[in-house]
Amino acid sequence: MKRIIVAVLLLLTAFAAPAQAQTGPGRLQIRGADISSLAKSEALGGVYRDAAGNRGDALAILSRAGLNYMRLKVWVNPADGYNTKARVLAMARRIKALGMGLLVDFHYSDTWADPGKQFKPAAWASLPFAQLRQALYDHTYDVLRALRDQGTTADMVQVGNELNGGLLWPDGSNSNWPNTAALLNAGYDAVKAVSGSTRVVLHLANGGDNGLYRWWFDNARSSGIRYDVIGLSYYSYWHGTLDAFRTNINDVATRYGKPVVLVETAYPFTTADDDGWANIITAATPYPGYQATPQGQSAMLTRVADIVRAVPNGLGLGLFTWEATWTGVRGNGWDPADPSSGNGWENQALFDYGDRALPAMAVLGRL
């Protein structure tokens, strides 16, 4: 009998071992990249190659590496004619043809919107508040309806970009939360009028600043602001330690009971310059322990992804690397009104200076 019991226990252990090896956190739902610069890069002769050096379509290269979600920003009337409704529609067709998800990022501006600037589009500059709110609704609805009507419905939508201080200043500044709420809820309503299944993201920068996030989303809750997902930007060389990021993203997910997604992150793979315009991040070791090398870039993206994956209750959806395709192509600079400007970001793309996919791309695709 004793021998039988031992045999049974060994058999049970043998069956249990494979199951145990497969437990634990799986792949991220969202393994994404912001590719807002891609259309202009291609128009100006930008080239993209896979890890083996074969020239190809950048989106197809990203998809084959395992990425499954793309992010596109929308400006209202930018000087260079890119990141507009028409450009987003064209890129969305390519994204959806590859079976990838689509996050649309409304800046509600003719240029960059971020914590330091939330400039109204020129066409909206003199509108009374009620008309400004209607313009935001109409613009959001128009772009998203056109996406839906061509069969490329947005899966997620950011109503505003890095909203630390509100949007459409001064009217929508956080110094007037009722106005902030009215504008953001107009955007929410426009999204849901087009597609009830599209998730609305509210996005702040400074992903390691828990005080900011509690202040902002507590006010959002008391002001009746509606949304589905909390979006964060976290750049380790700007936004605090990795531990601070972990503390914040875990806290906001559980405090507000919402899924969280890291809509912007990046890390340099070199300190060298490729377009004659000074890089924004030039340190050899921008964050302690992570050098500006292909290996350092891969390691940092892995570390950040692990933090998102471990958010309690499965609320960590995934991440997007910011401007993965913004390589050093002349004319594709940061200023839409100045074709001589460079981008300062090419050392944080997912393609190297030989236009070849970096190891971090495949790492991100497996996360």
mmCIF file of C-alpha atoms in Angstrom:
data_model
loop_
_atom_site.group_PDB
_atom_site.id
_atom_site.type_symbol
_atom_site.label_atom_id
_atom_site.label_comp_id
_atom_site.label_asym_id
_atom_site.label_seq_id
_atom_site.Cartn_x
_atom_site.Cartn_y
_atom_site.Cartn_z
ATOM 1 C CA MET A 1 0.000 0.000 0.000
ATOM 2 C CA LYS A 2 2.800 2.375 0.886
ATOM 3 C CA ARG A 3 4.381 1.817 -2.542
ATOM 4 C CA ILE A 4 1.033 2.562 -4.216
ATOM 5 C CA ILE A 5 0.600 5.810 -2.281
ATOM 6 C CA VAL A 6 4.119 6.939 -3.191
ATOM 7 C CA ALA A 7 3.516 6.099 -6.844
ATOM 8 C CA VAL A 8 0.264 8.058 -6.877
ATOM 9 C CA LEU A 9 1.961 11.077 -5.270
ATOM 10 C CA LEU A 10 4.769 10.973 -7.822
ATOM 11 C CA LEU A 11 2.243 10.779 -10.630
ATOM 12 C CA LEU A 12 0.305 13.747 -9.309
ATOM 13 C CA THR A 13 3.533 15.723 -8.957
ATOM 14 C CA ALA A 14 4.482 14.931 -12.549
ATOM 15 C CA PHE A 15 1.129 16.208 -13.817
ATOM 16 C CA ALA A 16 1.254 19.291 -11.600
ATOM 17 C CA ALA A 17 4.740 20.400 -12.648
ATOM 18 C CA PRO A 18 3.904 21.622 -16.186
ATOM 19 C CA ALA A 19 0.833 23.471 -14.944
ATOM 20 C CA GLN A 20 2.921 25.199 -12.296
ATOM 21 C CA ALA A 21 5.498 26.231 -14.886
ATOM 22 C CA GLN A 22 2.771 27.935 -16.925
ATOM 23 C CA THR A 23 1.276 29.950 -14.108
ATOM 24 C CA GLY A 24 2.095 33.565 -13.371
ATOM 25 C CA PRO A 25 1.548 36.783 -15.333
ATOM 26 C CA GLY A 26 1.126 36.396 -19.086
ATOM 27 C CA ARG A 27 1.844 38.732 -21.975
ATOM 28 C CA LEU A 28 0.683 42.308 -21.857
ATOM 29 C CA GLN A 29 -2.631 42.956 -23.572
ATOM 30 C CA ILE A 30 -1.128 46.048 -25.208
ATOM 31 C CA ARG A 31 2.363 45.951 -26.687
ATOM 32 C CA GLY A 32 2.278 49.213 -28.521
ATOM 33 C CA ALA A 33 4.092 52.082 -30.167
ATOM 34 C CA ASP A 34 3.286 55.669 -31.042
ATOM 35 C CA ILE A 35 4.007 56.050 -34.764
ATOM 36 C CA SER A 36 2.601 59.542 -35.346
ATOM 37 C CA SER A 37 5.754 60.610 -37.214
ATOM 38 C CA LEU A 38 5.680 57.733 -39.689
ATOM 39 C CA ALA A 39 3.617 59.209 -42.531
ATOM 40 C CA LYS A 40 5.844 62.269 -42.806
ATOM 41 C CA SER A 41 9.000 60.195 -42.495
ATOM 42 C CA GLU A 42 7.911 57.974 -45.373
ATOM 43 C CA ALA A 43 6.974 60.974 -47.525
ATOM 44 C CA LEU A 44 10.475 62.394 -47.000
ATOM 45 C CA GLY A 45 12.251 59.160 -47.884
ATOM 46 C CA GLY A 46 12.486 57.416 -44.523
ATOM 47 C CA VAL A 47 13.595 53.787 -44.768
ATOM 48 C CA TYR A 48 12.849 50.943 -42.351
ATOM 49 C CA ARG A 49 14.469 47.516 -42.119
ATOM 50 C CA ASP A 50 13.840 44.451 -40.022
ATOM 51 C CA ALA A 51 16.456 43.004 -37.682
ATOM 52 C CA ALA A 52 18.012 41.060 -40.547
ATOM 53 C CA GLY A 53 18.422 44.220 -42.619
ATOM 54 C CA ASN A 54 15.592 43.594 -45.071
ATOM 55 C CA ARG A 55 13.848 46.775 -46.169
ATOM 56 C CA GLY A 56 10.102 46.810 -45.589
ATOM 57 C CA ASP A 57 7.004 48.542 -44.310
ATOM 58 C CA ALA A 58 7.600 49.869 -40.798
ATOM 59 C CA LEU A 59 4.172 48.786 -39.562
ATOM 60 C CA ALA A 60 4.637 45.272 -40.889
ATOM 61 C CA ILE A 61 8.054 45.085 -39.228
ATOM 62 C CA LEU A 62 6.568 46.175 -35.903
ATOM 63 C CA SER A 63 3.688 43.724 -36.257
ATOM 64 C CA ARG A 64 5.927 40.762 -37.103
ATOM 65 C CA ALA A 65 8.021 41.578 -34.041
ATOM 66 C CA GLY A 66 4.917 41.067 -31.891
ATOM 67 C CA LEU A 67 3.559 44.586 -31.357
ATOM 68 C CA ASN A 68 -0.227 44.680 -31.488
ATOM 69 C CA TYR A 69 -1.361 48.286 -30.906
ATOM 70 C CA MET A 70 -0.490 51.641 -32.508
ATOM 71 C CA ARG A 71 -1.066 55.184 -31.259
ATOM 72 C CA LEU A 72 -1.709 58.190 -33.522
ATOM 73 C CA LYS A 73 -2.005 61.814 -32.445
ATOM 74 C CA VAL A 74 -4.480 64.247 -34.007
ATOM 75 C CA TRP A 75 -3.915 67.965 -34.471
ATOM 76 C CA VAL A 76 -6.640 70.289 -35.738
ATOM 77 C CA ASN A 77 -4.876 72.406 -38.407
ATOM 78 C CA PRO A 78 -1.099 71.919 -38.169
ATOM 79 C CA ALA A 79 1.264 73.966 -40.316
ATOM 80 C CA ASP A 80 2.744 70.949 -42.120
ATOM 81 C CA GLY A 81 -0.523 69.146 -42.858
ATOM 82 C CA TYR A 82 0.385 66.002 -40.926
ATOM 83 C CA ASN A 83 -1.386 64.394 -37.942
ATOM 84 C CA THR A 84 -4.680 65.570 -39.403
ATOM 85 C CA LYS A 85 -7.941 63.693 -39.891
ATOM 86 C CA ALA A 86 -6.981 62.673 -43.435
ATOM 87 C CA ARG A 87 -3.538 61.418 -42.394
ATOM 88 C CA VAL A 88 -4.947 59.489 -39.446
ATOM 89 C CA LEU A 89 -7.547 57.827 -41.650
ATOM 90 C CA ALA A 90 -4.891 56.654 -44.097
ATOM 91 C CA MET A 91 -2.610 55.291 -41.384
ATOM 92 C CA ALA A 92 -5.523 53.650 -39.553
ATOM 93 C CA ARG A 93 -6.312 51.591 -42.652
ATOM 94 C CA ARG A 94 -2.784 50.205 -42.628
ATOM 95 C CA ILE A 95 -2.841 49.522 -38.885
ATOM 96 C CA LYS A 96 -6.151 47.675 -38.964
ATOM 97 C CA ALA A 97 -5.166 45.702 -42.081
ATOM 98 C CA LEU A 98 -2.425 44.160 -39.941
ATOM 99 C CA GLY A 99 -4.924 43.253 -37.223
ATOM 100 C CA MET A 100 -3.585 45.746 -34.690
ATOM 101 C CA GLY A 101 -5.483 47.899 -32.207
ATOM 102 C CA LEU A 102 -5.725 51.683 -32.577
ATOM 103 C CA LEU A 103 -5.380 54.385 -29.921
ATOM 104 C CA VAL A 104 -6.265 57.896 -31.154
ATOM 105 C CA ASP A 105 -4.708 60.758 -29.175
ATOM 106 C CA PHE A 106 -6.549 64.089 -29.506
ATOM 107 C CA HIS A 107 -4.337 67.064 -28.619
ATOM 108 C CA TYR A 108 -7.066 69.673 -29.343
ATOM 109 C CA SER A 109 -4.409 71.995 -30.724
ATOM 110 C CA ASP A 110 -2.598 72.838 -33.965
ATOM 111 C CA THR A 111 0.658 71.741 -32.330
ATOM 112 C CA TRP A 112 1.972 69.895 -29.277
ATOM 113 C CA ALA A 113 -0.173 69.803 -26.149
ATOM 114 C CA ASP A 114 1.604 68.810 -22.921
ATOM 115 C CA PRO A 115 1.872 69.948 -19.282
ATOM 116 C CA GLY A 116 3.621 73.168 -20.310
ATOM 117 C CA LYS A 117 1.274 74.206 -23.111
ATOM 118 C CA GLN A 118 -2.314 73.570 -24.059
ATOM 119 C CA PHE A 119 -2.794 76.057 -26.891
ATOM 120 C CA LYS A 120 -6.196 76.347 -28.539
ATOM 121 C CA PRO A 121 -6.371 75.690 -32.272
ATOM 122 C CA ALA A 122 -6.340 79.004 -34.141
ATOM 123 C CA ALA A 123 -9.833 78.355 -35.473
ATOM 124 C CA TRP A 124 -11.189 78.026 -31.937
ATOM 125 C CA ALA A 125 -9.251 80.851 -30.291
ATOM 126 C CA SER A 126 -12.097 83.394 -30.021
ATOM 127 C CA LEU A 127 -15.004 81.059 -29.373
ATOM 128 C CA PRO A 128 -17.184 81.604 -26.293
ATOM 129 C CA PHE A 129 -17.031 78.672 -23.906
ATOM 130 C CA ALA A 130 -20.249 76.989 -25.023
ATOM 131 C CA GLN A 131 -19.072 77.080 -28.636
ATOM 132 C CA LEU A 132 -15.605 75.900 -27.633
ATOM 133 C CA ARG A 133 -17.132 72.862 -25.966
ATOM 134 C CA GLN A 134 -19.214 72.196 -29.068
ATOM 135 C CA ALA A 135 -16.135 72.534 -31.309
ATOM 136 C CA LEU A 136 -14.324 69.935 -29.215
ATOM 137 C CA TYR A 137 -17.306 67.595 -29.477
ATOM 138 C CA ASP A 138 -17.690 68.106 -33.224
ATOM 139 C CA HIS A 139 -13.974 67.619 -33.958
ATOM 140 C CA THR A 140 -13.821 64.431 -31.877
ATOM 141 C CA TYR A 141 -16.997 63.032 -33.390
ATOM 142 C CA ASP A 142 -15.979 63.928 -36.953
ATOM 143 C CA VAL A 143 -12.617 62.153 -36.812
ATOM 144 C CA LEU A 144 -13.945 59.084 -35.013
ATOM 145 C CA ARG A 145 -17.028 58.739 -37.204
ATOM 146 C CA ALA A 146 -14.831 58.861 -40.313
ATOM 147 C CA LEU A 147 -12.676 56.112 -38.810
ATOM 148 C CA ARG A 148 -15.735 54.010 -38.035
ATOM 149 C CA ASP A 149 -17.262 54.573 -41.467
ATOM 150 C CA GLN A 150 -14.151 53.294 -43.232
ATOM 151 C CA GLY A 151 -14.143 50.175 -41.067
ATOM 152 C CA THR A 152 -11.303 51.189 -38.740
ATOM 153 C CA THR A 153 -13.087 52.100 -35.509
ATOM 154 C CA ALA A 154 -10.763 53.372 -32.791
ATOM 155 C CA ASP A 155 -10.326 50.922 -29.940
ATOM 156 C CA MET A 156 -9.184 53.542 -27.431
ATOM 157 C CA VAL A 157 -9.281 57.356 -27.490
ATOM 158 C CA GLN A 158 -7.397 59.907 -25.464
ATOM 159 C CA VAL A 159 -9.552 62.949 -24.785
ATOM 160 C CA GLY A 160 -6.602 65.308 -24.442
ATOM 161 C CA ASN A 161 -2.865 64.776 -24.043
ATOM 162 C CA GLU A 162 -0.891 65.094 -20.775
ATOM 163 C CA LEU A 163 -3.683 66.928 -19.001
ATOM 164 C CA ASN A 164 -1.766 67.832 -15.824
ATOM 165 C CA GLY A 165 -3.033 71.412 -16.002
ATOM 166 C CA GLY A 166 -6.186 70.878 -18.042
ATOM 167 C CA LEU A 167 -6.755 71.632 -21.720
ATOM 168 C CA LEU A 168 -7.633 74.448 -24.124
ATOM 169 C CA TRP A 169 -6.146 77.136 -21.900
ATOM 170 C CA PRO A 170 -7.282 79.337 -20.296
ATOM 171 C CA ASP A 171 -10.882 78.124 -20.523
ATOM 172 C CA GLY A 172 -10.224 74.502 -19.607
ATOM 173 C CA SER A 173 -7.465 75.081 -17.079
ATOM 174 C CA ASN A 174 -7.649 73.154 -13.827
ATOM 175 C CA SER A 175 -8.103 76.470 -12.075
ATOM 176 C CA ASN A 176 -11.726 76.011 -13.184
ATOM 177 C CA TRP A 177 -12.653 72.349 -12.712
ATOM 178 C CA PRO A 178 -16.274 72.781 -13.880
ATOM 179 C CA ASN A 179 -14.934 73.984 -17.235
ATOM 180 C CA THR A 180 -12.377 71.175 -17.380
ATOM 181 C CA ALA A 181 -15.149 68.695 -16.685
ATOM 182 C CA ALA A 182 -17.478 70.174 -19.308
ATOM 183 C CA LEU A 183 -14.820 69.916 -22.008
ATOM 184 C CA LEU A 184 -13.650 66.407 -21.109
ATOM 185 C CA ASN A 185 -17.206 65.123 -20.824
ATOM 186 C CA ALA A 186 -17.998 66.607 -24.245
ATOM 187 C CA GLY A 187 -15.131 64.552 -25.627
ATOM 188 C CA TYR A 188 -16.317 61.447 -23.774
ATOM 189 C CA ASP A 189 -19.827 61.867 -25.144
ATOM 190 C CA ALA A 190 -18.507 62.266 -28.697
ATOM 191 C CA VAL A 191 -16.473 59.057 -28.416
ATOM 192 C CA LYS A 192 -19.411 57.053 -27.100
ATOM 193 C CA ALA A 193 -21.796 58.518 -29.703
ATOM 194 C CA VAL A 194 -19.619 56.956 -32.388
ATOM 195 C CA SER A 195 -18.807 53.664 -30.647
ATOM 196 C CA GLY A 196 -19.961 52.598 -27.220
ATOM 197 C CA SER A 197 -17.209 49.977 -27.020
ATOM 198 C CA THR A 198 -14.350 52.445 -27.578
ATOM 199 C CA ARG A 199 -12.589 53.123 -24.282
ATOM 200 C CA VAL A 200 -11.858 56.717 -23.220
ATOM 201 C CA VAL A 201 -8.447 57.426 -21.700
ATOM 202 C CA LEU A 202 -7.525 60.411 -19.539
ATOM 203 C CA HIS A 203 -3.774 60.945 -19.690
ATOM 204 C CA LEU A 204 -1.327 62.699 -17.369
ATOM 205 C CA ALA A 205 2.459 63.001 -17.568
ATOM 206 C CA ASN A 206 4.882 62.606 -14.613
ATOM 207 C CA GLY A 207 4.001 58.970 -14.001
ATOM 208 C CA GLY A 208 6.050 58.765 -10.797
ATOM 209 C CA ASP A 209 4.203 61.630 -9.044
ATOM 210 C CA ASN A 210 1.504 60.043 -6.912
ATOM 211 C CA GLY A 211 0.527 63.352 -5.328
ATOM 212 C CA LEU A 212 -0.279 64.802 -8.754
ATOM 213 C CA TYR A 213 -2.340 61.793 -9.780
ATOM 214 C CA ARG A 214 -4.348 61.680 -6.544
ATOM 215 C CA TRP A 215 -5.012 65.424 -6.726
ATOM 216 C CA TRP A 216 -6.067 65.292 -10.371
ATOM 217 C CA PHE A 217 -8.223 62.179 -10.326
ATOM 218 C CA ASP A 218 -9.805 63.044 -6.957
ATOM 219 C CA ASN A 219 -10.895 66.337 -8.531
ATOM 220 C CA ALA A 220 -12.026 64.492 -11.640
ATOM 221 C CA ARG A 221 -14.179 62.211 -9.492
ATOM 222 C CA SER A 222 -15.734 65.053 -7.512
ATOM 223 C CA SER A 223 -16.322 67.003 -10.758
ATOM 224 C CA GLY A 224 -18.132 64.113 -12.434
ATOM 225 C CA ILE A 225 -15.598 63.603 -15.223
ATOM 226 C CA ARG A 226 -16.303 60.383 -17.126
ATOM 227 C CA TYR A 227 -13.625 58.036 -18.461
ATOM 228 C CA ASP A 228 -12.727 54.357 -18.743
ATOM 229 C CA VAL A 229 -8.926 54.101 -18.486
ATOM 230 C CA ILE A 230 -6.132 56.052 -16.769
ATOM 231 C CA GLY A 231 -3.206 56.822 -19.062
ATOM 232 C CA LEU A 232 0.283 57.739 -17.876
ATOM 233 C CA SER A 233 3.531 59.021 -19.332
ATOM 234 C CA TYR A 234 6.620 57.699 -17.583
ATOM 235 C CA TYR A 235 10.145 58.454 -18.740
ATOM 236 C CA SER A 236 12.581 57.147 -16.134
ATOM 237 C CA TYR A 237 15.107 59.956 -16.708
ATOM 238 C CA TRP A 238 12.461 62.631 -16.018
ATOM 239 C CA HIS A 239 9.624 61.244 -13.926
ATOM 240 C CA GLY A 240 11.171 59.763 -10.809
ATOM 241 C CA THR A 241 12.424 56.347 -9.846
ATOM 242 C CA LEU A 242 11.059 53.055 -11.077
ATOM 243 C CA ASP A 243 9.848 52.413 -7.542
ATOM 244 C CA ALA A 244 7.952 55.713 -7.573
ATOM 245 C CA PHE A 245 6.327 54.728 -10.863
ATOM 246 C CA ARG A 246 5.359 51.330 -9.442
ATOM 247 C CA THR A 247 3.857 52.921 -6.332
ATOM 248 C CA ASN A 248 1.843 55.408 -8.362
ATOM 249 C CA ILE A 249 0.471 53.099 -11.047
ATOM 250 C CA ASN A 250 -0.533 50.494 -8.457
ATOM 251 C CA ASP A 251 -2.185 53.145 -6.304
ATOM 252 C CA VAL A 252 -4.244 54.838 -9.023
ATOM 253 C CA ALA A 253 -5.461 51.528 -10.433
ATOM 254 C CA THR A 254 -6.739 50.367 -7.052
ATOM 255 C CA ARG A 255 -7.843 53.781 -5.730
ATOM 256 C CA TYR A 256 -10.026 54.566 -8.752
ATOM 257 C CA GLY A 257 -10.807 51.017 -9.868
ATOM 258 C CA LYS A 258 -9.775 51.691 -13.462
ATOM 259 C CA PRO A 259 -7.460 49.909 -15.882
ATOM 260 C CA VAL A 260 -4.185 51.726 -16.483
ATOM 261 C CA VAL A 261 -2.059 51.985 -19.610
ATOM 262 C CA LEU A 262 1.372 53.535 -20.044
ATOM 263 C CA VAL A 263 0.729 55.532 -23.211
ATOM 264 C CA GLU A 264 4.237 57.010 -23.384
ATOM 265 C CA THR A 265 7.653 55.679 -22.443
ATOM 266 C CA ALA A 266 11.040 55.422 -24.175
ATOM 267 C CA TYR A 267 14.756 55.008 -23.582
ATOM 268 C CA PRO A 268 17.859 55.826 -25.671
ATOM 269 C CA PHE A 269 19.918 53.173 -27.441
ATOM 270 C CA THR A 270 22.866 55.522 -28.103
ATOM 271 C CA THR A 271 24.275 58.940 -27.216
ATOM 272 C CA ALA A 272 25.180 59.666 -30.855
ATOM 273 C CA ASP A 273 23.282 62.109 -33.069
ATOM 274 C CA ASP A 274 21.918 61.287 -36.520
ATOM 275 C CA ASP A 275 20.248 64.417 -37.880
ATOM 276 C CA GLY A 276 22.439 67.337 -36.814
ATOM 277 C CA TRP A 277 19.903 68.433 -34.195
ATOM 278 C CA ALA A 278 20.921 67.971 -30.564
ATOM 279 C CA ASN A 279 19.302 65.002 -28.857
ATOM 280 C CA ILE A 280 17.104 65.642 -25.834
ATOM 281 C CA ILE A 281 18.681 62.840 -23.810
ATOM 282 C CA THR A 282 22.472 62.693 -24.131
ATOM 283 C CA ALA A 283 23.716 61.041 -20.923
ATOM 284 C CA ALA A 284 25.617 57.764 -21.236
ATOM 285 C CA THR A 285 23.579 56.391 -18.324
ATOM 286 C CA PRO A 286 20.281 58.345 -18.252
ATOM 287 C CA TYR A 287 18.949 56.207 -15.393
ATOM 288 C CA PRO A 288 21.217 54.455 -12.885
ATOM 289 C CA GLY A 289 22.121 50.963 -14.050
ATOM 290 C CA TYR A 290 20.768 51.394 -17.582
ATOM 291 C CA GLN A 291 23.182 52.612 -20.214
ATOM 292 C CA ALA A 292 22.184 54.324 -23.449
ATOM 293 C CA THR A 293 22.863 51.201 -25.503
ATOM 294 C CA PRO A 294 20.636 48.725 -27.357
ATOM 295 C CA GLN A 295 20.927 46.427 -24.333
ATOM 296 C CA GLY A 296 20.087 49.247 -21.934
ATOM 297 C CA GLN A 297 17.047 50.246 -23.989
ATOM 298 C CA SER A 298 15.783 46.655 -23.984
ATOM 299 C CA ALA A 299 16.387 46.268 -20.261
ATOM 300 C CA MET A 300 14.553 49.480 -19.359
ATOM 301 C CA LEU A 301 11.507 48.640 -21.489
ATOM 302 C CA THR A 302 11.422 45.188 -19.898
ATOM 303 C CA ARG A 303 11.606 46.625 -16.388
ATOM 304 C CA VAL A 304 8.847 49.145 -17.040
ATOM 305 C CA ALA A 305 6.671 46.486 -18.672
ATOM 306 C CA ASP A 306 7.109 44.192 -15.691
ATOM 307 C CA ILE A 307 5.800 46.956 -13.427
ATOM 308 C CA VAL A 308 2.713 47.437 -15.613
ATOM 309 C CA ARG A 309 2.109 43.680 -15.796
ATOM 310 C CA ALA A 310 2.200 43.398 -11.999
ATOM 311 C CA VAL A 311 -0.479 46.046 -11.342
ATOM 312 C CA PRO A 312 -2.986 44.482 -8.917
ATOM 313 C CA ASN A 313 -6.153 42.759 -10.126
ATOM 314 C CA GLY A 314 -4.935 42.540 -13.725
ATOM 315 C CA LEU A 315 -5.550 46.262 -14.261
ATOM 316 C CA GLY A 316 -2.262 46.916 -16.077
ATOM 317 C CA LEU A 317 -3.162 46.853 -19.775
ATOM 318 C CA GLY A 318 0.244 47.495 -21.305
ATOM 319 C CA LEU A 319 2.468 50.195 -22.760
ATOM 320 C CA PHE A 320 3.383 52.253 -25.821
ATOM 321 C CA THR A 321 6.897 53.309 -26.728
ATOM 322 C CA TRP A 322 6.776 56.911 -27.837
ATOM 323 C CA GLU A 323 7.599 57.747 -31.453
ATOM 324 C CA ALA A 324 9.138 54.397 -32.333
ATOM 325 C CA THR A 325 9.520 55.356 -36.006
ATOM 326 C CA TRP A 326 10.820 58.926 -35.561
ATOM 327 C CA THR A 327 14.218 58.356 -37.135
ATOM 328 C CA GLY A 328 16.660 61.044 -38.289
ATOM 329 C CA VAL A 329 14.960 62.006 -41.567
ATOM 330 C CA ARG A 330 15.702 65.559 -42.710
ATOM 331 C CA GLY A 331 12.602 67.718 -42.665
ATOM 332 C CA ASN A 332 10.730 65.544 -40.180
ATOM 333 C CA GLY A 333 11.525 67.699 -37.163
ATOM 334 C CA TRP A 334 9.667 68.567 -34.005
ATOM 335 C CA ASP A 335 8.289 71.914 -35.246
ATOM 336 C CA PRO A 336 5.541 71.504 -37.871
ATOM 337 C CA ALA A 337 6.073 75.131 -38.924
ATOM 338 C CA ASP A 338 9.855 74.782 -39.409
ATOM 339 C CA PRO A 339 11.079 72.101 -41.838
ATOM 340 C CA SER A 340 14.678 72.817 -40.822
ATOM 341 C CA SER A 341 14.087 71.616 -37.262
ATOM 342 C CA GLY A 342 15.349 68.199 -36.170
ATOM 343 C CA ASN A 343 13.565 65.902 -33.780
ATOM 344 C CA GLY A 344 16.014 65.347 -30.924
ATOM 345 C CA TRP A 345 14.448 61.910 -30.389
ATOM 346 C CA GLU A 346 15.962 59.610 -33.013
ATOM 347 C CA ASN A 347 18.230 58.011 -30.392
ATOM 348 C CA GLN A 348 15.092 56.670 -28.642
ATOM 349 C CA ALA A 349 13.363 55.138 -31.675
ATOM 350 C CA LEU A 350 13.035 51.385 -32.220
ATOM 351 C CA PHE A 351 15.139 51.602 -35.401
ATOM 352 C CA ASP A 352 18.878 52.293 -35.333
ATOM 353 C CA TYR A 353 20.877 54.707 -37.482
ATOM 354 C CA GLY A 354 21.159 52.060 -40.186
ATOM 355 C CA ASP A 355 17.319 51.970 -40.220
ATOM 356 C CA ARG A 356 17.361 48.454 -38.750
ATOM 357 C CA ALA A 357 14.988 47.188 -36.041
ATOM 358 C CA LEU A 358 16.641 47.298 -32.638
ATOM 359 C CA PRO A 359 16.578 44.376 -30.167
ATOM 360 C CA ALA A 360 14.113 46.300 -27.994
ATOM 361 C CA MET A 361 11.437 45.868 -30.656
ATOM 362 C CA ALA A 362 11.472 42.098 -30.391
ATOM 363 C CA VAL A 363 11.677 42.348 -26.603
ATOM 364 C CA LEU A 364 8.620 44.579 -26.502
ATOM 365 C CA GLY A 365 6.752 42.210 -28.815
ATOM 366 C CA ARG A 366 7.287 39.321 -26.397
ATOM 367 C CA LEU A 367 6.425 41.160 -23.191
#
